[in-house]
Amino acid sequence: MEKAFKNLLKSKLAYLTNHKLLLAVSGGVDSVVLTYLCHAAKLDFSIAHCNFHLREGACDEDETFVKNLAEKLNVDFYVEQFNTNKYAEEQGVSTQMAARDLRYNWFNELRFRNQFEYILTAHHANDDLETFFINLIRGTGLEGLSGIKEVNNAIVRPLLGFSRSRIEVYAEANNIEWREDYTNAETKYIRNKIRHHLVPMLEEMNPKFLESFLKTQSHLRENEALVEDYLSLLYPKIISKSAYGYNLDINYLKKIPNTPAVLYQLLKTFDFTEWDDVYNLLNAQPGKVLFSKTHRLVKDREYLILTERNQIEDKVYKITKNDEFAMLPMGTFSFNKVEEIVEKNKNCIYVNPDKLNYPLTVRKWQNGDYFYPFGMKGKKKISDYFKDKKLSLPEKENTWLLCSGNEIVWVINMRADRRFAITSPRQEIVKITCNP
Amino acid sequence: MEKAFKNLLKSKLAYLTNHKLLLAVSGGVDSVVLTYLCHAAKLDFSIAHCNFHLREGACDEDETFVKNLAEKLNVDFYVEQFNTNKYAEEQGVSTQMAARDLRYNWFNELRFRNQFEYILTAHHANDDLETFFINLIRGTGLEGLSGIKEVNNAIVRPLLGFSRSRIEVYAEANNIEWREDYTNAETKYIRNKIRHHLVPMLEEMNPKFLESFLKTQSHLRENEALVEDYLSLLYPKIISKSAYGYNLDINYLKKIPNTPAVLYQLLKTFDFTEWDDVYNLLNAQPGKVLFSKTHRLVKDREYLILTERNQIEDKVYKITKNDEFAMLPMGTFSFNKVEEIVEKNKNCIYVNPDKLNYPLTVRKWQNGDYFYPFGMKGKKKISDYFKDKKLSLPEKENTWLLCSGNEIVWVINMRADRRFAITSPRQEIVKITCNP
């Protein structure tokens, strides 16, 4: 049986021959067995070990063990020290998440720096099974039950089809030494409970449970793939890129079946949680807004507009009297004295320099702002002006104002204020241009 | 809490007011509670009870209990006796499957006979949870994990969102009597193990496990619905109806992503089991065939042809000398003496009656059959003739031969045999017509 296991693995590893590999080795039985199998298969690999400093002493002993293994097999050894608890605290994530982030970030760094083609990890079928139950117990979706893929981008998990016990039997039969696996404290209780109580109970009811489970997961992955295929068909029909983010076509969304499920799939990576509210947004008043931790969804007339939250800035830029040019995020300004008004377009205004109060400022619109629109009578609230122009919320937010003191000179690239306009032909004229 | 439960249920049942309902009542706590709630909500319902005769005496006591309940509430009572074990044996299914079949067949019969609009059953969240684990333990797909729908066609399960314990608390608080639930012997062990050991363990790890689980299942059902939507898009592009069954477009199947998953979804209801073989059929030699218990899949040039297995018949029909007409499954035959050959088409031949050896027979093609095709030299195997015409296997199988003794007179509606042809103008002529 151990020979069969080795041969199976050998054929699985065959396609990795002549590729430069990075092997993630914790020192546990799984990764040590994988190391020996890669060595036996004469693969070109280096070893990477993360020291998460989560257990007094034991972590350092793990590190030494893996270092000695690398020396024994005469392969390159990379090691990195992490302050996992500090990172977890800073990022506000669990220790487990922190360790995963740190681990994969470092692996990727190593990969690019040293041109490794694949990263090999020793995940096996029981890991997948335990993750299935952890997710199920917490509540999850299809993606939480369908398991990880054996090959996903540059990460390869050759042991994924094999059980922990099969790997341990092989290790013992071949006198392979390993360090007892360390599961971090947070998930230790729940993972151990699954491993030692739940799974044995399921295996009592079906001795071939793990085998059935692998088939079940492969069915689930197939379904997941079909959902992906369907969304790839829908995506270009629903979503278009706009200047400020993405537009989702409301009419199309209403036309298709299972709209809430489609909305969930399209937006699930943007941290929304109140999915009923997201769905109800389709029929809400234009202007209604929903926030996630990172994103914002605005109901406009024909679209739901998705933008990043951090795109909304409230900076104020200054332009002094000496500036002939100013390169600002919303465009490049130029200030020129001209003899007469020759060309009129959205990108320029002509003003009376005597009225300007330097330094000028460029800022976003605020509630309560008003101006005296050129070509109209009286004063007007900026918000009403936006409403007349039927601007969407992101369009409003991305409109800048050129101000002189507290007075608005120009709703930039839209409309001048008549208080600064040229009223007599003998006046000095300054042409202000903003090219977005 | 009990009041809240009743109110929740009341709002759930509201839409059933003024509909004629059939309530499936076993006598267990779930169905008895549902009965009282329907009564309190003043719904128009009758009670149906199945006596499966699976336990000595106890089944009859259940029946009496439910009958008394119906009398007490003054509603119509239907009961049916089943020989479940006998049915299970005859159909080669488990007792559980047998009971389910018998139950739903009878309910549907009652529904149509008495114009019930909905059938109500008392399935609750724990039933669904237990079924999830039974399927998971055995190995399943998304459909085995996503649970049953609260409303599915005419069947409504108003208790599906509630736990067993919540229903029991309500029953006790309201002094409702019930009969202890009976789970049939086969699944008793596994269902009890799940109920009394597995689920409590999961609830220990997450006290709100059942609640999370209901959300998980609703996510799974959403994914299932999206897969269905995707398949509805693909269906008309891949599948077309043919005279003998369904044609699946091989080129289209090869063009889309995740072909094996799509093939599985399209064909899963036709009892195939060797899915790798089904997938490999796409690239097999034309003529290659796969069988399921009920269906057959044939690789033709451009299509996989799906037909029912029982469509292939090997009957032999006789036509006597006196028959002027014969209505047979493949068409209507007529035999007429004519003066001359006037009209030639696929549906008729002209033969020399002296050569015919009555009774004529009409039968399917057999291996080794040959004939002397009219208009060609020499004799030809029927199989070679079919090959030249590039007939698919179902087309071959649905071709009939008109025979005189052992000799083929006509490959019906295709080609006459020249041995029976008119060779001299003074001969008697019989026109044989077959209108399919």
PDB file of N, CA, C and O in Angstrom, chain A residues 133 136-140 142 189-190 193 197-198 201-202 204-206 209 212 216 219-220 223 225-227 229-230 233 257-258 262 265, chain B residues 132-133 136-140 142 189-190 193 197-198 201-202 204-206 209 212 216 219-220 223 225-227 229-230 233 257-258 262 265:
ATOM      1  N   PHE A 133     -16.270  21.523   7.526  1.00  0.00           N
ATOM      2  CA  PHE A 133     -17.120  21.538   8.720  1.00  0.00           C
ATOM      3  C   PHE A 133     -16.993  22.845   9.496  1.00  0.00           C
ATOM      4  O   PHE A 133     -17.980  23.342  10.037  1.00  0.00           O
ATOM      5  N   LEU A 136     -19.181  25.081   7.613  1.00  0.00           N
ATOM      6  CA  LEU A 136     -20.585  24.690   7.774  1.00  0.00           C
ATOM      7  C   LEU A 136     -21.096  25.108   9.152  1.00  0.00           C
ATOM      8  O   LEU A 136     -22.211  25.614   9.289  1.00  0.00           O
ATOM      9  N   ILE A 137     -20.287  24.909  10.160  1.00  0.00           N
ATOM     10  CA  ILE A 137     -20.706  25.228  11.532  1.00  0.00           C
ATOM     11  C   ILE A 137     -20.925  26.732  11.680  1.00  0.00           C
ATOM     12  O   ILE A 137     -21.875  27.171  12.311  1.00  0.00           O
ATOM     13  N   ARG A 138     -20.070  27.504  11.049  1.00  0.00           N
ATOM     14  CA  ARG A 138     -20.194  28.967  11.136  1.00  0.00           C
ATOM     15  C   ARG A 138     -21.286  29.524  10.231  1.00  0.00           C
ATOM     16  O   ARG A 138     -21.750  30.638  10.407  1.00  0.00           O
ATOM     17  N   GLY A 139     -21.657  28.764   9.194  1.00  0.00           N
ATOM     18  CA  GLY A 139     -22.573  29.281   8.166  1.00  0.00           C
ATOM     19  C   GLY A 139     -21.735  29.737   6.997  1.00  0.00           C
ATOM     20  O   GLY A 139     -20.751  30.458   7.166  1.00  0.00           O
ATOM     21  N   THR A 140     -22.100  29.320   5.792  1.00  0.00           N
ATOM     22  CA  THR A 140     -21.258  29.596   4.632  1.00  0.00           C
ATOM     23  C   THR A 140     -22.080  29.528   3.357  1.00  0.00           C
ATOM     24  O   THR A 140     -23.303  29.430   3.402  1.00  0.00           O
ATOM     25  N   LEU A 142     -21.725  28.127  -1.068  1.00  0.00           N
ATOM     26  CA  LEU A 142     -21.149  27.032  -1.851  1.00  0.00           C
ATOM     27  C   LEU A 142     -19.621  27.067  -1.803  1.00  0.00           C
ATOM     28  O   LEU A 142     -18.966  26.037  -1.656  1.00  0.00           O
ATOM     29  N   TYR A 189      -9.494  23.967  19.361  1.00  0.00           N
ATOM     30  CA  TYR A 189     -10.621  23.303  19.993  1.00  0.00           C
ATOM     31  C   TYR A 189     -11.575  22.750  18.933  1.00  0.00           C
ATOM     32  O   TYR A 189     -11.903  21.574  18.913  1.00  0.00           O
ATOM     33  N   ILE A 190     -11.967  23.629  18.003  1.00  0.00           N
ATOM     34  CA  ILE A 190     -12.988  23.238  17.041  1.00  0.00           C
ATOM     35  C   ILE A 190     -12.435  22.233  16.019  1.00  0.00           C
ATOM     36  O   ILE A 190     -13.075  21.242  15.672  1.00  0.00           O
ATOM     37  N   LYS A 193     -11.986  18.867  17.705  1.00  0.00           N
ATOM     38  CA  LYS A 193     -13.296  18.261  17.938  1.00  0.00           C
ATOM     39  C   LYS A 193     -13.791  17.603  16.627  1.00  0.00           C
ATOM     40  O   LYS A 193     -14.318  16.491  16.638  1.00  0.00           O
ATOM     41  N   HIS A 197     -13.753  13.643  16.927  1.00  0.00           N
ATOM     42  CA  HIS A 197     -15.099  13.200  17.301  1.00  0.00           C
ATOM     43  C   HIS A 197     -16.065  13.147  16.119  1.00  0.00           C
ATOM     44  O   HIS A 197     -16.701  12.147  15.873  1.00  0.00           O
ATOM     45  N   LEU A 198     -16.131  14.266  15.380  1.00  0.00           N
ATOM     46  CA  LEU A 198     -17.126  14.354  14.312  1.00  0.00           C
ATOM     47  C   LEU A 198     -16.804  13.402  13.155  1.00  0.00           C
ATOM     48  O   LEU A 198     -17.643  12.591  12.746  1.00  0.00           O
ATOM     49  N   MET A 201     -17.222   9.745  13.795  1.00  0.00           N
ATOM     50  CA  MET A 201     -18.639   9.390  13.842  1.00  0.00           C
ATOM     51  C   MET A 201     -19.195   9.179  12.430  1.00  0.00           C
ATOM     52  O   MET A 201     -19.947   8.238  12.163  1.00  0.00           O
ATOM     53  N   LEU A 202     -18.806  10.066  11.513  1.00  0.00           N
ATOM     54  CA  LEU A 202     -19.257   9.945  10.126  1.00  0.00           C
ATOM     55  C   LEU A 202     -18.676   8.698   9.481  1.00  0.00           C
ATOM     56  O   LEU A 202     -19.333   8.020   8.693  1.00  0.00           O
ATOM     57  N   GLU A 204     -17.946   6.013  11.008  1.00  0.00           N
ATOM     58  CA  GLU A 204     -18.634   4.855  11.580  1.00  0.00           C
ATOM     59  C   GLU A 204     -19.898   4.572  10.760  1.00  0.00           C
ATOM     60  O   GLU A 204     -20.255   3.432  10.526  1.00  0.00           O
ATOM     61  N   MET A 205     -20.560   5.658  10.318  1.00  0.00           N
ATOM     62  CA  MET A 205     -21.793   5.486   9.542  1.00  0.00           C
ATOM     63  C   MET A 205     -21.492   5.091   8.100  1.00  0.00           C
ATOM     64  O   MET A 205     -22.272   4.409   7.463  1.00  0.00           O
ATOM     65  N   ASN A 206     -20.361   5.519   7.577  1.00  0.00           N
ATOM     66  CA  ASN A 206     -19.929   5.098   6.248  1.00  0.00           C
ATOM     67  C   ASN A 206     -18.410   4.988   6.241  1.00  0.00           C
ATOM     68  O   ASN A 206     -17.711   5.984   6.185  1.00  0.00           O
ATOM     69  N   PHE A 209     -16.439   7.127   4.016  1.00  0.00           N
ATOM     70  CA  PHE A 209     -16.954   8.491   4.033  1.00  0.00           C
ATOM     71  C   PHE A 209     -16.030   9.487   3.329  1.00  0.00           C
ATOM     72  O   PHE A 209     -16.481  10.307   2.520  1.00  0.00           O
ATOM     73  N   SER A 212     -16.325   9.270  -0.383  1.00  0.00           N
ATOM     74  CA  SER A 212     -17.586   9.877  -0.833  1.00  0.00           C
ATOM     75  C   SER A 212     -17.502  11.392  -0.755  1.00  0.00           C
ATOM     76  O   SER A 212     -17.991  12.100  -1.633  1.00  0.00           O
ATOM     77  N   THR A 216     -18.252  14.230  -3.436  1.00  0.00           N
ATOM     78  CA  THR A 216     -19.241  15.288  -3.181  1.00  0.00           C
ATOM     79  C   THR A 216     -18.621  16.657  -3.486  1.00  0.00           C
ATOM     80  O   THR A 216     -19.211  17.475  -4.190  1.00  0.00           O
ATOM     81  N   HIS A 219     -18.308  17.372  -7.081  1.00  0.00           N
ATOM     82  CA  HIS A 219     -19.594  17.815  -7.646  1.00  0.00           C
ATOM     83  C   HIS A 219     -19.859  19.281  -7.312  1.00  0.00           C
ATOM     84  O   HIS A 219     -20.318  20.049  -8.150  1.00  0.00           O
ATOM     85  N   LEU A 220     -19.574  19.648  -6.072  1.00  0.00           N
ATOM     86  CA  LEU A 220     -19.825  21.034  -5.659  1.00  0.00           C
ATOM     87  C   LEU A 220     -18.955  21.992  -6.464  1.00  0.00           C
ATOM     88  O   LEU A 220     -19.400  23.055  -6.878  1.00  0.00           O
ATOM     89  N   ASN A 223     -20.458  22.559  -9.817  1.00  0.00           N
ATOM     90  CA  ASN A 223     -21.552  23.522  -9.754  1.00  0.00           C
ATOM     91  C   ASN A 223     -21.033  24.940  -9.623  1.00  0.00           C
ATOM     92  O   ASN A 223     -21.562  25.871 -10.226  1.00  0.00           O
ATOM     93  N   ALA A 225     -18.241  26.005 -10.742  1.00  0.00           N
ATOM     94  CA  ALA A 225     -17.694  26.390 -12.045  1.00  0.00           C
ATOM     95  C   ALA A 225     -18.817  26.815 -12.994  1.00  0.00           C
ATOM     96  O   ALA A 225     -18.679  27.785 -13.749  1.00  0.00           O
ATOM     97  N   LEU A 226     -19.956  26.117 -12.934  1.00  0.00           N
ATOM     98  CA  LEU A 226     -21.076  26.474 -13.814  1.00  0.00           C
ATOM     99  C   LEU A 226     -21.639  27.843 -13.437  1.00  0.00           C
ATOM    100  O   LEU A 226     -22.010  28.626 -14.309  1.00  0.00           O
ATOM    101  N   VAL A 227     -21.705  28.120 -12.137  1.00  0.00           N
ATOM    102  CA  VAL A 227     -22.164  29.446 -11.699  1.00  0.00           C
ATOM    103  C   VAL A 227     -21.208  30.509 -12.248  1.00  0.00           C
ATOM    104  O   VAL A 227     -21.639  31.534 -12.776  1.00  0.00           O
ATOM    105  N   ASP A 229     -19.356  30.287 -14.921  1.00  0.00           N
ATOM    106  CA  ASP A 229     -19.565  30.385 -16.372  1.00  0.00           C
ATOM    107  C   ASP A 229     -20.780  31.246 -16.684  1.00  0.00           C
ATOM    108  O   ASP A 229     -20.769  32.059 -17.611  1.00  0.00           O
ATOM    109  N   TYR A 230     -21.836  31.029 -15.894  1.00  0.00           N
ATOM    110  CA  TYR A 230     -23.059  31.794 -16.100  1.00  0.00           C
ATOM    111  C   TYR A 230     -22.797  33.276 -15.850  1.00  0.00           C
ATOM    112  O   TYR A 230     -23.200  34.131 -16.642  1.00  0.00           O
ATOM    113  N   LEU A 233     -21.101  35.033 -18.568  1.00  0.00           N
ATOM    114  CA  LEU A 233     -22.023  35.414 -19.645  1.00  0.00           C
ATOM    115  C   LEU A 233     -22.779  36.687 -19.283  1.00  0.00           C
ATOM    116  O   LEU A 233     -22.994  37.568 -20.119  1.00  0.00           O
ATOM    117  N   PRO A 257     -33.827  36.016 -14.202  1.00  0.00           N
ATOM    118  CA  PRO A 257     -34.372  35.322 -13.027  1.00  0.00           C
ATOM    119  C   PRO A 257     -33.359  35.359 -11.872  1.00  0.00           C
ATOM    120  O   PRO A 257     -32.175  35.577 -12.093  1.00  0.00           O
ATOM    121  N   ASN A 258     -33.843  35.131 -10.672  1.00  0.00           N
ATOM    122  CA  ASN A 258     -33.000  35.047  -9.477  1.00  0.00           C
ATOM    123  C   ASN A 258     -32.065  36.237  -9.291  1.00  0.00           C
ATOM    124  O   ASN A 258     -30.879  36.091  -8.997  1.00  0.00           O
ATOM    125  N   VAL A 262     -27.940  36.722  -8.256  1.00  0.00           N
ATOM    126  CA  VAL A 262     -26.972  37.283  -9.202  1.00  0.00           C
ATOM    127  C   VAL A 262     -26.283  38.501  -8.582  1.00  0.00           C
ATOM    128  O   VAL A 262     -25.055  38.630  -8.644  1.00  0.00           O
ATOM    129  N   GLN A 265     -23.703  37.369  -6.146  1.00  0.00           N
ATOM    130  CA  GLN A 265     -22.492  36.858  -6.795  1.00  0.00           C
ATOM    131  C   GLN A 265     -21.637  37.990  -7.350  1.00  0.00           C
ATOM    132  O   GLN A 265     -20.419  37.954  -7.277  1.00  0.00           O
TER     133      GLN A 265
ATOM    134  N   PHE B 132     -29.612  16.431   4.960  1.00  0.00           N
ATOM    135  CA  PHE B 132     -28.312  16.967   4.519  1.00  0.00           C
ATOM    136  C   PHE B 132     -27.193  16.005   4.916  1.00  0.00           C
ATOM    137  O   PHE B 132     -26.366  15.624   4.100  1.00  0.00           O
ATOM    138  N   PHE B 133     -27.193  15.568   6.183  1.00  0.00           N
ATOM    139  CA  PHE B 133     -26.099  14.713   6.639  1.00  0.00           C
ATOM    140  C   PHE B 133     -26.202  13.301   6.085  1.00  0.00           C
ATOM    141  O   PHE B 133     -25.187  12.691   5.778  1.00  0.00           O
ATOM    142  N   LEU B 136     -24.793  13.702   2.746  1.00  0.00           N
ATOM    143  CA  LEU B 136     -23.355  13.975   2.818  1.00  0.00           C
ATOM    144  C   LEU B 136     -22.582  12.703   3.138  1.00  0.00           C
ATOM    145  O   LEU B 136     -21.537  12.424   2.553  1.00  0.00           O
ATOM    146  N   ILE B 137     -23.117  11.919   4.074  1.00  0.00           N
ATOM    147  CA  ILE B 137     -22.429  10.695   4.496  1.00  0.00           C
ATOM    148  C   ILE B 137     -22.359   9.703   3.340  1.00  0.00           C
ATOM    149  O   ILE B 137     -21.344   9.054   3.126  1.00  0.00           O
ATOM    150  N   ARG B 138     -23.431   9.633   2.568  1.00  0.00           N
ATOM    151  CA  ARG B 138     -23.463   8.691   1.437  1.00  0.00           C
ATOM    152  C   ARG B 138     -22.688   9.200   0.238  1.00  0.00           C
ATOM    153  O   ARG B 138     -22.325   8.438  -0.641  1.00  0.00           O
ATOM    154  N   GLY B 139     -22.463  10.519   0.157  1.00  0.00           N
ATOM    155  CA  GLY B 139     -21.893  11.117  -1.044  1.00  0.00           C
ATOM    156  C   GLY B 139     -23.024  11.667  -1.877  1.00  0.00           C
ATOM    157  O   GLY B 139     -24.000  10.971  -2.136  1.00  0.00           O
ATOM    158  N   THR B 140     -22.897  12.922  -2.329  1.00  0.00           N
ATOM    159  CA  THR B 140     -24.011  13.568  -3.014  1.00  0.00           C
ATOM    160  C   THR B 140     -23.510  14.710  -3.875  1.00  0.00           C
ATOM    161  O   THR B 140     -22.310  14.890  -4.048  1.00  0.00           O
ATOM    162  N   LEU B 142     -24.741  19.023  -5.194  1.00  0.00           N
ATOM    163  CA  LEU B 142     -25.351  20.229  -4.638  1.00  0.00           C
ATOM    164  C   LEU B 142     -26.817  19.980  -4.280  1.00  0.00           C
ATOM    165  O   LEU B 142     -27.297  20.420  -3.229  1.00  0.00           O
ATOM    166  N   TYR B 189     -31.263   3.952  12.547  1.00  0.00           N
ATOM    167  CA  TYR B 189     -29.951   4.004  13.162  1.00  0.00           C
ATOM    168  C   TYR B 189     -29.222   5.279  12.781  1.00  0.00           C
ATOM    169  O   TYR B 189     -28.774   6.046  13.621  1.00  0.00           O
ATOM    170  N   ILE B 190     -29.149   5.533  11.471  1.00  0.00           N
ATOM    171  CA  ILE B 190     -28.355   6.648  10.991  1.00  0.00           C
ATOM    172  C   ILE B 190     -29.008   7.990  11.334  1.00  0.00           C
ATOM    173  O   ILE B 190     -28.350   8.935  11.779  1.00  0.00           O
ATOM    174  N   LYS B 193     -28.637   8.633  15.045  1.00  0.00           N
ATOM    175  CA  LYS B 193     -27.246   8.974  15.338  1.00  0.00           C
ATOM    176  C   LYS B 193     -27.002  10.453  15.011  1.00  0.00           C
ATOM    177  O   LYS B 193     -26.359  11.182  15.766  1.00  0.00           O
ATOM    178  N   HIS B 197     -26.506  12.600  18.297  1.00  0.00           N
ATOM    179  CA  HIS B 197     -25.069  12.732  18.550  1.00  0.00           C
ATOM    180  C   HIS B 197     -24.413  13.807  17.695  1.00  0.00           C
ATOM    181  O   HIS B 197     -23.720  14.682  18.199  1.00  0.00           O
ATOM    182  N   LEU B 198     -24.646  13.733  16.374  1.00  0.00           N
ATOM    183  CA  LEU B 198     -23.946  14.645  15.473  1.00  0.00           C
ATOM    184  C   LEU B 198     -24.417  16.095  15.638  1.00  0.00           C
ATOM    185  O   LEU B 198     -23.609  17.005  15.861  1.00  0.00           O
ATOM    186  N   MET B 201     -23.426  17.847  18.795  1.00  0.00           N
ATOM    187  CA  MET B 201     -22.005  18.190  18.763  1.00  0.00           C
ATOM    188  C   MET B 201     -21.780  19.498  17.994  1.00  0.00           C
ATOM    189  O   MET B 201     -21.015  20.367  18.406  1.00  0.00           O
ATOM    190  N   LEU B 202     -22.482  19.637  16.879  1.00  0.00           N
ATOM    191  CA  LEU B 202     -22.349  20.855  16.075  1.00  0.00           C
ATOM    192  C   LEU B 202     -22.919  22.062  16.831  1.00  0.00           C
ATOM    193  O   LEU B 202     -22.374  23.162  16.765  1.00  0.00           O
ATOM    194  N   GLU B 204     -22.939  22.375  19.982  1.00  0.00           N
ATOM    195  CA  GLU B 204     -22.007  22.698  21.053  1.00  0.00           C
ATOM    196  C   GLU B 204     -20.945  23.667  20.513  1.00  0.00           C
ATOM    197  O   GLU B 204     -20.521  24.593  21.199  1.00  0.00           O
ATOM    198  N   MET B 205     -20.537  23.443  19.263  1.00  0.00           N
ATOM    199  CA  MET B 205     -19.520  24.307  18.664  1.00  0.00           C
ATOM    200  C   MET B 205     -20.105  25.660  18.237  1.00  0.00           C
ATOM    201  O   MET B 205     -19.415  26.659  18.223  1.00  0.00           O
ATOM    202  N   ASN B 206     -21.369  25.661  17.841  1.00  0.00           N
ATOM    203  CA  ASN B 206     -22.052  26.917  17.526  1.00  0.00           C
ATOM    204  C   ASN B 206     -23.499  26.813  17.975  1.00  0.00           C
ATOM    205  O   ASN B 206     -24.306  26.167  17.316  1.00  0.00           O
ATOM    206  N   PHE B 209     -26.173  27.042  15.486  1.00  0.00           N
ATOM    207  CA  PHE B 209     -25.835  26.268  14.295  1.00  0.00           C
ATOM    208  C   PHE B 209     -27.012  26.107  13.339  1.00  0.00           C
ATOM    209  O   PHE B 209     -26.878  26.304  12.127  1.00  0.00           O
ATOM    210  N   SER B 212     -27.554  29.208  11.325  1.00  0.00           N
ATOM    211  CA  SER B 212     -26.515  29.346  10.289  1.00  0.00           C
ATOM    212  C   SER B 212     -26.764  28.373   9.162  1.00  0.00           C
ATOM    213  O   SER B 212     -26.579  28.690   7.987  1.00  0.00           O
ATOM    214  N   THR B 216     -26.994  28.848   5.221  1.00  0.00           N
ATOM    215  CA  THR B 216     -26.110  28.126   4.297  1.00  0.00           C
ATOM    216  C   THR B 216     -26.938  27.463   3.200  1.00  0.00           C
ATOM    217  O   THR B 216     -26.633  27.593   2.013  1.00  0.00           O
ATOM    218  N   HIS B 219     -28.181  29.843   0.670  1.00  0.00           N
ATOM    219  CA  HIS B 219     -27.121  30.172  -0.301  1.00  0.00           C
ATOM    220  C   HIS B 219     -26.959  29.051  -1.331  1.00  0.00           C
ATOM    221  O   HIS B 219     -26.799  29.300  -2.520  1.00  0.00           O
ATOM    222  N   LEU B 220     -26.980  27.811  -0.842  1.00  0.00           N
ATOM    223  CA  LEU B 220     -26.806  26.683  -1.759  1.00  0.00           C
ATOM    224  C   LEU B 220     -27.949  26.636  -2.770  1.00  0.00           C
ATOM    225  O   LEU B 220     -27.734  26.372  -3.953  1.00  0.00           O
ATOM    226  N   ASN B 223     -27.353  29.112  -5.469  1.00  0.00           N
ATOM    227  CA  ASN B 223     -26.399  28.615  -6.458  1.00  0.00           C
ATOM    228  C   ASN B 223     -27.036  27.593  -7.381  1.00  0.00           C
ATOM    229  O   ASN B 223     -26.784  27.580  -8.579  1.00  0.00           O
ATOM    230  N   ALA B 225     -30.118  27.500  -8.194  1.00  0.00           N
ATOM    231  CA  ALA B 225     -31.006  28.232  -9.105  1.00  0.00           C
ATOM    232  C   ALA B 225     -30.190  28.858 -10.241  1.00  0.00           C
ATOM    233  O   ALA B 225     -30.627  28.854 -11.401  1.00  0.00           O
ATOM    234  N   LEU B 226     -28.996  29.371  -9.923  1.00  0.00           N
ATOM    235  CA  LEU B 226     -28.171  29.975 -10.971  1.00  0.00           C
ATOM    236  C   LEU B 226     -27.695  28.929 -11.970  1.00  0.00           C
ATOM    237  O   LEU B 226     -27.637  29.189 -13.172  1.00  0.00           O
ATOM    238  N   VAL B 227     -27.368  27.744 -11.464  1.00  0.00           N
ATOM    239  CA  VAL B 227     -26.977  26.657 -12.374  1.00  0.00           C
ATOM    240  C   VAL B 227     -28.158  26.330 -13.297  1.00  0.00           C
ATOM    241  O   VAL B 227     -27.989  26.177 -14.508  1.00  0.00           O
ATOM    242  N   ASP B 229     -30.542  28.361 -14.195  1.00  0.00           N
ATOM    243  CA  ASP B 229     -30.706  29.467 -15.146  1.00  0.00           C
ATOM    244  C   ASP B 229     -29.705  29.336 -16.291  1.00  0.00           C
ATOM    245  O   ASP B 229     -30.037  29.561 -17.451  1.00  0.00           O
ATOM    246  N   TYR B 230     -28.476  28.984 -15.925  1.00  0.00           N
ATOM    247  CA  TYR B 230     -27.433  28.823 -16.942  1.00  0.00           C
ATOM    248  C   TYR B 230     -27.812  27.700 -17.902  1.00  0.00           C
ATOM    249  O   TYR B 230     -27.724  27.853 -19.129  1.00  0.00           O
ATOM    250  N   LEU B 233     -30.303  28.579 -20.416  1.00  0.00           N
ATOM    251  CA  LEU B 233     -29.719  29.307 -21.549  1.00  0.00           C
ATOM    252  C   LEU B 233     -29.063  28.348 -22.526  1.00  0.00           C
ATOM    253  O   LEU B 233     -29.157  28.502 -23.738  1.00  0.00           O
ATOM    254  N   PRO B 257     -17.105  26.051 -21.753  1.00  0.00           N
ATOM    255  CA  PRO B 257     -16.232  25.602 -20.662  1.00  0.00           C
ATOM    256  C   PRO B 257     -16.942  24.555 -19.799  1.00  0.00           C
ATOM    257  O   PRO B 257     -18.167  24.450 -19.825  1.00  0.00           O
ATOM    258  N   ASN B 258     -16.154  23.794 -19.058  1.00  0.00           N
ATOM    259  CA  ASN B 258     -16.675  22.798 -18.110  1.00  0.00           C
ATOM    260  C   ASN B 258     -17.682  21.831 -18.735  1.00  0.00           C
ATOM    261  O   ASN B 258     -18.743  21.548 -18.151  1.00  0.00           O
ATOM    262  N   VAL B 262     -21.475  20.247 -17.528  1.00  0.00           N
ATOM    263  CA  VAL B 262     -22.705  20.538 -18.274  1.00  0.00           C
ATOM    264  C   VAL B 262     -23.371  19.228 -18.714  1.00  0.00           C
ATOM    265  O   VAL B 262     -24.579  19.047 -18.555  1.00  0.00           O
ATOM    266  N   GLN B 265     -25.135  17.684 -15.839  1.00  0.00           N
ATOM    267  CA  GLN B 265     -26.393  18.355 -15.505  1.00  0.00           C
ATOM    268  C   GLN B 265     -27.491  18.015 -16.512  1.00  0.00           C
ATOM    269  O   GLN B 265     -28.648  17.830 -16.141  1.00  0.00           O
TER     270      GLN B 265
END
